[in-house]
Amino acid sequence: MSAPTADELLEGIRSWVEIESQTADLEGVNRMMDKAAADFSAAGGRVERISGTRGMGDHLLIRSPWGGDGPGVLVLCHLDTVHPRGTLAKLPFRVDGDRAYGPGTYDMKGGAYLALAAFRQIVAEGRTTPLPLRFLYVADEEVGSVTSRAHIEKYGFASKYVLVTEPCRDGGKVVTGRKGTARFDIEAHGRPAHSGSRHQDGRSAIREIARQILDIEAMTDYERGVTTNVGTIEGGTTANTVPAHCRVRVDVRIQKPEDADVMVERIRTLKPYDKDVRLEIRGQLNRPPYEKTPEIDALYRHARSIARQELGIELGEVFTGGGSDGNFTAAKVATLDGLGVDGAGGHTLDEHLLVSSLVPRMTLQRRLMETLE
């Protein structure tokens, strides 16, 4: 069987992209899992469906028909997107020159499909790999992997290598490090009052939160790779009422593992300025920092050698502030991220992949599967 062409890969990706699967769309996500399960079964994979919980979709674990249950290679992908049902009407799958547009083309159905294509090619040629292959397709990465994390860690920690098919960066670079992420909801509970006749009786939750915002934003330390961002704020009832309630949502990014507990503690121990206002703080570290360990460096150098010698390309690396499911495994297992398609516009109506990246990125995935031992 000859290797698939870019057009053939593109047609397969299209069949996945045209199944809309925003994380919250349970029916859509599970239809996407149906499709992936059928495609892997047809390719010879042993498919296990993991039932979704907490209102999230199902996950898929696929095993190669060879290699047994020993430590192997885990290929980590997600099939949920941020795009709500109906986005295809605004962003239909279409090809314009080297760009293929559509919701999830870049993040990350393109790279997830290439993993299937690489596996299918290995099986079709009657080959096996030195290590058993496992593929984990999860349904909730875009909202923090709240139900899939346990499975990612279970199968990731039992593996020798983890390959993540998130899109590549900066024209083809793989990812060898990511910031960790913490998320918090902070609510202030004050006391309502008429703003004209009884203003002195009120205790403004918005005023309290405004002061807290300045403190939270001041925790940003670019030299240490720490950023704090108050992303949303809501509160109050009417202009002539002292607001009794206000809530903000906070995103914290951490580069160094030793800063993670420090920043979580700083946020969770915020104290109100007004003793008559109560603060309620919920949240925690969602994804630990992903540092480039010696094992990750060795895996990257192996991939770089394959790219140079077999594909004729220089495979660069990058550290990024965005998180992925690779954050969960990197501290314990050699993890290489950003092995998916090249492109841009993730999470927007300009999302697209580069058609010219499909064959090289699939080949790189395949050769990693065939050479890691």
Tab-separated table of C-alpha atoms in Angstrom:
chain	number	residue	atom	x	y	z
A	1	MET	CA	0.000	0.000	0.000
A	2	SER	CA	1.453	3.355	-1.022
A	3	ALA	CA	1.664	6.207	1.456
A	4	PRO	CA	-1.370	8.503	1.466
A	5	THR	CA	-1.185	11.718	-0.505
A	6	ALA	CA	-1.986	15.125	0.912
A	7	ASP	CA	-5.346	15.063	-0.877
A	8	GLU	CA	-6.207	11.695	0.661
A	9	LEU	CA	-5.229	12.899	4.138
A	10	LEU	CA	-7.233	16.060	3.592
A	11	GLU	CA	-10.346	14.090	2.686
A	12	GLY	CA	-10.032	12.059	5.880
A	13	ILE	CA	-9.561	15.179	7.959
A	14	ARG	CA	-12.611	16.686	6.299
A	15	SER	CA	-14.729	13.718	7.394
A	16	TRP	CA	-13.744	14.464	10.997
A	17	VAL	CA	-14.005	18.248	10.823
A	18	GLU	CA	-17.541	18.100	9.432
A	19	ILE	CA	-18.696	16.374	12.620
A	20	GLU	CA	-19.049	19.359	14.916
A	21	SER	CA	-17.899	18.521	18.439
A	22	GLN	CA	-17.718	21.422	20.849
A	23	THR	CA	-16.910	20.086	24.312
A	24	ALA	CA	-20.360	20.888	25.714
A	25	ASP	CA	-22.140	19.269	22.749
A	26	LEU	CA	-22.410	15.765	24.173
A	27	GLU	CA	-24.178	14.323	21.130
A	28	GLY	CA	-21.691	15.909	18.729
A	29	VAL	CA	-18.635	14.754	20.673
A	30	ASN	CA	-19.933	11.203	20.867
A	31	ARG	CA	-20.686	11.159	17.130
A	32	MET	CA	-17.075	12.205	16.619
A	33	MET	CA	-15.934	9.377	18.865
A	34	ASP	CA	-18.146	6.973	16.879
A	35	LYS	CA	-16.352	8.015	13.709
A	36	ALA	CA	-12.867	7.740	15.172
A	37	ALA	CA	-13.677	4.353	16.723
A	38	ALA	CA	-14.980	3.020	13.393
A	39	ASP	CA	-11.934	4.316	11.521
A	40	PHE	CA	-9.497	2.774	13.982
A	41	SER	CA	-11.376	-0.532	14.054
A	42	ALA	CA	-11.254	-0.674	10.268
A	43	ALA	CA	-7.510	-0.028	10.441
A	44	GLY	CA	-6.951	-2.947	12.832
A	45	GLY	CA	-6.910	-1.177	16.170
A	46	ARG	CA	-8.392	-2.684	19.320
A	47	VAL	CA	-10.842	-0.022	20.454
A	48	GLU	CA	-12.073	0.470	24.012
A	49	ARG	CA	-14.706	3.095	24.705
A	50	ILE	CA	-14.520	4.869	28.056
A	51	SER	CA	-17.912	6.218	29.079
A	52	GLY	CA	-18.094	9.926	29.738
A	53	THR	CA	-18.931	11.331	33.154
A	54	ARG	CA	-20.114	14.673	34.577
A	55	GLY	CA	-21.934	15.553	31.380
A	56	MET	CA	-18.869	15.144	29.150
A	57	GLY	CA	-18.431	12.918	26.118
A	58	ASP	CA	-16.811	9.505	25.875
A	59	HIS	CA	-13.085	8.869	25.465
A	60	LEU	CA	-11.367	6.265	23.287
A	61	LEU	CA	-8.401	4.039	24.071
A	62	ILE	CA	-7.012	2.196	21.055
A	63	ARG	CA	-4.323	-0.479	21.257
A	64	SER	CA	-2.164	-1.867	18.474
A	65	PRO	CA	-2.751	-5.574	17.771
A	66	TRP	CA	0.865	-6.249	18.717
A	67	GLY	CA	3.133	-5.545	21.659
A	68	GLY	CA	1.139	-6.718	24.659
A	69	ASP	CA	0.577	-4.620	27.770
A	70	GLY	CA	4.112	-3.477	28.549
A	71	PRO	CA	5.261	0.148	28.523
A	72	GLY	CA	4.911	1.565	25.049
A	73	VAL	CA	4.158	4.719	23.095
A	74	LEU	CA	1.023	6.673	24.008
A	75	VAL	CA	-0.303	9.015	21.321
A	76	LEU	CA	-2.409	11.664	23.024
A	77	CYS	CA	-5.157	13.550	21.159
A	78	HIS	CA	-8.409	15.408	21.803
A	79	LEU	CA	-11.447	15.523	19.555
A	80	ASP	CA	-13.437	18.292	21.230
A	81	THR	CA	-13.266	21.831	19.868
A	82	VAL	CA	-14.247	25.281	21.108
A	83	HIS	CA	-16.580	25.882	18.171
A	84	PRO	CA	-20.336	25.582	18.929
A	85	ARG	CA	-22.660	23.644	16.680
A	86	GLY	CA	-23.491	25.739	13.639
A	87	THR	CA	-19.945	27.054	13.136
A	88	LEU	CA	-19.681	25.062	9.896
A	89	ALA	CA	-22.230	27.435	8.403
A	90	LYS	CA	-19.838	30.324	9.095
A	91	LEU	CA	-16.586	28.429	8.597
A	92	PRO	CA	-17.280	25.595	6.126
A	93	PHE	CA	-14.539	23.191	5.237
A	94	ARG	CA	-12.858	24.614	2.165
A	95	VAL	CA	-9.440	24.641	0.526
A	96	ASP	CA	-7.863	27.854	-0.691
A	97	GLY	CA	-4.402	27.240	-2.066
A	98	ASP	CA	-2.303	25.727	0.711
A	99	ARG	CA	-4.901	26.470	3.372
A	100	ALA	CA	-7.717	24.155	4.439
A	101	TYR	CA	-10.264	25.961	6.597
A	102	GLY	CA	-12.777	24.575	9.078
A	103	PRO	CA	-13.525	24.336	12.816
A	104	GLY	CA	-10.941	22.075	14.417
A	105	THR	CA	-8.727	21.677	11.350
A	106	TYR	CA	-5.762	23.091	13.238
A	107	ASP	CA	-6.736	22.449	16.859
A	108	MET	CA	-6.586	19.560	16.629
A	109	LYS	CA	-8.506	17.199	14.372
A	110	GLY	CA	-5.825	17.560	11.716
A	111	GLY	CA	-3.053	16.185	13.922
A	112	ALA	CA	-5.360	13.632	15.526
A	113	TYR	CA	-6.305	12.261	12.123
A	114	LEU	CA	-2.641	12.046	11.081
A	115	ALA	CA	-2.056	9.703	14.036
A	116	LEU	CA	-4.741	7.389	12.649
A	117	ALA	CA	-3.235	7.642	9.171
A	118	ALA	CA	0.236	6.769	10.473
A	119	PHE	CA	-1.129	3.732	12.336
A	120	ARG	CA	-3.170	2.637	9.322
A	121	GLN	CA	-0.091	2.780	7.100
A	122	ILE	CA	1.975	0.674	9.500
A	123	VAL	CA	-0.727	-1.994	9.700
A	124	ALA	CA	-1.437	-1.969	5.963
A	125	GLU	CA	2.220	-2.671	5.216
A	126	GLY	CA	2.231	-5.622	7.616
A	127	ARG	CA	4.697	-3.971	9.955
A	128	THR	CA	4.862	-3.732	13.717
A	129	THR	CA	6.678	-1.331	16.026
A	130	PRO	CA	9.339	-2.032	18.679
A	131	LEU	CA	6.964	-0.848	21.407
A	132	PRO	CA	3.205	-1.325	21.651
A	133	LEU	CA	1.175	1.649	20.449
A	134	ARG	CA	-1.732	3.135	22.355
A	135	PHE	CA	-3.878	6.071	21.306
A	136	LEU	CA	-5.983	8.049	23.765
A	137	TYR	CA	-8.606	10.343	22.243
A	138	VAL	CA	-10.238	12.523	24.886
A	139	ALA	CA	-13.429	14.578	24.868
A	140	ASP	CA	-12.780	17.531	27.177
A	141	GLU	CA	-9.305	18.999	26.684
A	142	GLU	CA	-10.659	22.415	25.779
A	143	VAL	CA	-12.240	22.831	29.227
A	144	GLY	CA	-9.299	21.524	31.247
A	145	SER	CA	-9.560	17.732	30.814
A	146	VAL	CA	-11.769	17.526	33.891
A	147	THR	CA	-12.907	13.949	33.231
A	148	SER	CA	-10.008	12.689	31.116
A	149	ARG	CA	-7.071	13.629	33.325
A	150	ALA	CA	-7.244	10.415	35.335
A	151	HIS	CA	-7.080	8.375	32.119
A	152	ILE	CA	-4.270	10.506	30.689
A	153	GLU	CA	-2.199	9.975	33.808
A	154	LYS	CA	-3.067	6.275	34.090
A	155	TYR	CA	-2.010	5.397	30.557
A	156	GLY	CA	0.640	8.093	30.284
A	157	PHE	CA	2.521	7.080	33.419
A	158	ALA	CA	2.459	3.453	32.242
A	159	SER	CA	4.141	4.429	28.961
A	160	LYS	CA	7.746	4.899	27.936
A	161	TYR	CA	6.975	7.820	25.621
A	162	VAL	CA	4.056	10.194	25.069
A	163	LEU	CA	3.464	11.876	21.705
A	164	VAL	CA	0.954	14.744	21.607
A	165	THR	CA	-0.676	15.702	18.313
A	166	GLU	CA	-1.437	19.320	19.162
A	167	PRO	CA	-0.544	21.635	16.248
A	168	CYS	CA	3.058	22.593	15.687
A	169	ARG	CA	4.235	26.160	16.243
A	170	ASP	CA	6.092	28.880	14.376
A	171	GLY	CA	6.230	27.147	11.008
A	172	GLY	CA	6.802	23.570	12.133
A	173	LYS	CA	8.437	23.578	15.557
A	174	VAL	CA	7.538	20.925	18.104
A	175	VAL	CA	6.770	21.833	21.702
A	176	THR	CA	9.177	20.793	24.449
A	177	GLY	CA	7.787	22.923	27.278
A	178	ARG	CA	4.591	24.661	28.368
A	179	LYS	CA	3.463	26.825	31.239
A	180	GLY	CA	1.226	25.360	33.896
A	181	THR	CA	-2.267	26.733	34.387
A	182	ALA	CA	-4.381	27.530	37.436
A	183	ARG	CA	-7.963	28.810	37.317
A	184	PHE	CA	-9.966	30.523	40.046
A	185	ASP	CA	-13.457	31.900	40.642
A	186	ILE	CA	-13.458	34.682	43.224
A	187	GLU	CA	-16.744	35.998	44.591
A	188	ALA	CA	-17.314	38.939	46.921
A	189	HIS	CA	-20.449	39.022	49.063
A	190	GLY	CA	-21.254	42.481	50.379
A	191	ARG	CA	-24.424	44.201	51.595
A	192	PRO	CA	-27.046	45.849	49.371
A	193	ALA	CA	-28.451	49.296	50.035
A	194	HIS	CA	-30.166	52.158	48.232
A	195	SER	CA	-27.359	54.210	46.732
A	196	GLY	CA	-29.147	57.489	47.362
A	197	SER	CA	-30.875	57.323	50.732
A	198	ARG	CA	-28.916	54.559	52.540
A	199	HIS	CA	-25.537	54.467	50.779
A	200	GLN	CA	-23.700	54.318	54.115
A	201	ASP	CA	-25.435	51.043	54.992
A	202	GLY	CA	-24.147	49.239	51.908
A	203	ARG	CA	-20.941	47.284	51.477
A	204	SER	CA	-19.924	47.233	47.823
A	205	ALA	CA	-18.803	43.877	46.469
A	206	ILE	CA	-17.669	45.559	43.246
A	207	ARG	CA	-15.449	47.993	45.176
A	208	GLU	CA	-13.916	45.065	47.044
A	209	ILE	CA	-13.289	43.093	43.856
A	210	ALA	CA	-11.818	46.175	42.153
A	211	ARG	CA	-9.164	46.375	44.857
A	212	GLN	CA	-8.511	42.631	44.640
A	213	ILE	CA	-8.080	42.875	40.844
A	214	LEU	CA	-5.224	45.328	41.240
A	215	ASP	CA	-3.503	43.007	43.707
A	216	ILE	CA	-3.995	39.945	41.508
A	217	GLU	CA	-2.729	41.643	38.360
A	218	ALA	CA	0.291	42.937	40.288
A	219	MET	CA	1.366	39.325	40.931
A	220	THR	CA	2.519	39.036	37.303
A	221	ASP	CA	6.285	38.494	37.173
A	222	TYR	CA	7.584	38.214	33.630
A	223	GLU	CA	11.109	37.317	34.747
A	224	ARG	CA	9.785	34.216	36.499
A	225	GLY	CA	7.288	33.429	33.754
A	226	VAL	CA	4.277	34.071	35.996
A	227	THR	CA	1.241	35.858	34.590
A	228	THR	CA	-2.087	36.607	36.243
A	229	ASN	CA	-5.130	37.631	34.270
A	230	VAL	CA	-8.576	38.638	35.484
A	231	GLY	CA	-10.506	37.579	32.425
A	232	THR	CA	-14.157	38.211	33.305
A	233	ILE	CA	-16.078	40.271	35.848
A	234	GLU	CA	-19.773	40.393	36.640
A	235	GLY	CA	-21.787	41.831	39.484
A	236	GLY	CA	-24.335	44.279	40.759
A	237	THR	CA	-28.011	44.668	39.966
A	238	THR	CA	-28.882	48.297	39.186
A	239	ALA	CA	-27.009	51.594	39.047
A	240	ASN	CA	-28.816	52.885	42.134
A	241	THR	CA	-28.113	49.851	44.341
A	242	VAL	CA	-24.914	49.271	46.296
A	243	PRO	CA	-23.806	45.927	44.797
A	244	ALA	CA	-23.946	42.958	47.121
A	245	HIS	CA	-22.292	40.520	44.754
A	246	CYS	CA	-19.388	40.489	42.297
A	247	ARG	CA	-17.453	37.640	40.694
A	248	VAL	CA	-14.258	37.442	38.665
A	249	ARG	CA	-12.567	34.574	36.884
A	250	VAL	CA	-8.799	34.442	37.047
A	251	ASP	CA	-6.223	32.649	34.899
A	252	VAL	CA	-2.714	32.101	36.287
A	253	ARG	CA	0.195	30.766	34.206
A	254	ILE	CA	3.333	29.382	35.836
A	255	GLN	CA	6.596	28.442	34.167
A	256	LYS	CA	8.507	26.912	37.070
A	257	PRO	CA	7.115	23.996	39.109
A	258	GLU	CA	8.332	25.578	42.348
A	259	ASP	CA	6.089	28.590	41.714
A	260	ALA	CA	2.912	26.561	41.324
A	261	ASP	CA	2.121	26.000	45.007
A	262	VAL	CA	3.229	29.543	45.847
A	263	MET	CA	0.844	31.157	43.367
A	264	VAL	CA	-2.075	28.912	44.278
A	265	GLU	CA	-1.576	29.775	47.937
A	266	ARG	CA	-1.356	33.520	47.199
A	267	ILE	CA	-4.670	33.506	45.363
A	268	ARG	CA	-6.500	31.222	47.757
A	269	THR	CA	-5.480	33.257	50.817
A	270	LEU	CA	-6.573	36.686	49.570
A	271	LYS	CA	-8.198	38.677	52.377
A	272	PRO	CA	-10.968	41.263	52.005
A	273	TYR	CA	-10.126	44.933	52.479
A	274	ASP	CA	-13.586	45.543	53.918
A	275	LYS	CA	-14.161	43.376	56.995
A	276	ASP	CA	-17.891	43.381	56.254
A	277	VAL	CA	-17.377	41.805	52.822
A	278	ARG	CA	-16.840	38.069	52.528
A	279	LEU	CA	-14.607	36.557	49.844
A	280	GLU	CA	-15.292	33.093	48.453
A	281	ILE	CA	-12.396	31.620	46.450
A	282	ARG	CA	-12.548	28.410	44.456
A	283	GLY	CA	-9.930	26.961	42.142
A	284	GLN	CA	-6.645	25.169	41.896
A	285	LEU	CA	-3.772	24.219	39.626
A	286	ASN	CA	-5.322	22.723	36.513
A	287	ARG	CA	-2.223	21.744	34.543
A	288	PRO	CA	1.263	21.493	36.062
A	289	PRO	CA	4.182	23.169	34.279
A	290	TYR	CA	5.740	21.131	31.464
A	291	GLU	CA	9.521	21.422	31.759
A	292	LYS	CA	12.060	20.107	29.273
A	293	THR	CA	13.695	17.230	31.146
A	294	PRO	CA	16.777	15.351	29.890
A	295	GLU	CA	14.435	12.569	28.734
A	296	ILE	CA	12.329	15.041	26.768
A	297	ASP	CA	15.460	16.549	25.258
A	298	ALA	CA	16.614	13.091	24.133
A	299	LEU	CA	13.212	12.415	22.567
A	300	TYR	CA	13.301	15.763	20.798
A	301	ARG	CA	16.801	15.110	19.441
A	302	HIS	CA	15.623	11.744	18.127
A	303	ALA	CA	12.721	13.411	16.334
A	304	ARG	CA	15.033	16.118	14.994
A	305	SER	CA	17.361	13.459	13.580
A	306	ILE	CA	14.463	11.728	11.802
A	307	ALA	CA	13.270	15.027	10.346
A	308	ARG	CA	16.731	15.985	9.131
A	309	GLN	CA	17.821	12.634	7.724
A	310	GLU	CA	14.548	11.299	6.331
A	311	LEU	CA	12.434	14.382	5.611
A	312	GLY	CA	15.128	16.906	4.813
A	313	ILE	CA	13.794	19.486	7.270
A	314	GLU	CA	15.184	21.156	10.371
A	315	LEU	CA	12.847	20.460	13.268
A	316	GLY	CA	12.931	23.334	15.720
A	317	GLU	CA	11.508	23.444	19.226
A	318	VAL	CA	9.568	26.008	21.221
A	319	PHE	CA	8.364	26.739	24.746
A	320	THR	CA	4.820	28.101	24.864
A	321	GLY	CA	2.489	29.631	27.422
A	322	GLY	CA	-0.510	27.556	26.348
A	323	GLY	CA	-1.268	24.285	28.097
A	324	SER	CA	-2.115	20.852	26.714
A	325	ASP	CA	-2.673	17.335	27.977
A	326	GLY	CA	1.083	16.860	27.655
A	327	ASN	CA	1.421	18.940	30.828
A	328	PHE	CA	0.037	16.004	32.814
A	329	THR	CA	2.703	13.517	31.701
A	330	ALA	CA	5.856	15.559	31.045
A	331	ALA	CA	7.243	15.468	34.590
A	332	LYS	CA	7.289	11.658	34.666
A	333	VAL	CA	7.440	10.468	31.050
A	334	ALA	CA	9.375	11.658	27.992
A	335	THR	CA	6.708	13.749	26.252
A	336	LEU	CA	6.945	15.445	22.849
A	337	ASP	CA	4.172	17.862	21.936
A	338	GLY	CA	3.242	19.843	18.837
A	339	LEU	CA	3.445	16.891	16.439
A	340	GLY	CA	0.265	17.883	14.614
A	341	VAL	CA	-0.363	20.020	11.560
A	342	ASP	CA	1.002	23.442	10.749
A	343	GLY	CA	-1.449	26.304	10.354
A	344	ALA	CA	-2.987	29.133	12.350
A	345	GLY	CA	-6.196	30.691	13.647
A	346	GLY	CA	-7.044	28.182	16.343
A	347	HIS	CA	-10.269	29.004	18.223
A	348	THR	CA	-11.253	31.612	15.596
A	349	LEU	CA	-13.232	31.791	12.365
A	350	ASP	CA	-9.917	31.928	10.495
A	351	GLU	CA	-8.830	28.467	11.686
A	352	HIS	CA	-6.905	26.593	9.021
A	353	LEU	CA	-4.180	24.030	8.456
A	354	LEU	CA	-1.474	24.074	5.800
A	355	VAL	CA	-2.000	21.285	3.289
A	356	SER	CA	1.738	21.146	2.599
A	357	SER	CA	2.353	20.085	6.203
A	358	LEU	CA	0.172	16.964	6.116
A	359	VAL	CA	2.492	14.378	4.572
A	360	PRO	CA	5.637	15.503	6.456
A	361	ARG	CA	3.855	15.632	9.814
A	362	MET	CA	2.197	12.250	9.300
A	363	THR	CA	5.531	10.766	8.268
A	364	LEU	CA	7.242	12.192	11.345
A	365	GLN	CA	4.569	10.678	13.592
A	366	ARG	CA	4.850	7.351	11.835
A	367	ARG	CA	8.634	7.195	11.992
A	368	LEU	CA	8.585	8.021	15.706
A	369	MET	CA	6.173	5.154	16.258
A	370	GLU	CA	8.453	2.857	14.233
A	371	THR	CA	11.784	3.855	15.811
A	372	LEU	CA	11.154	4.503	19.498
A	373	GLU	CA	12.281	1.597	21.633
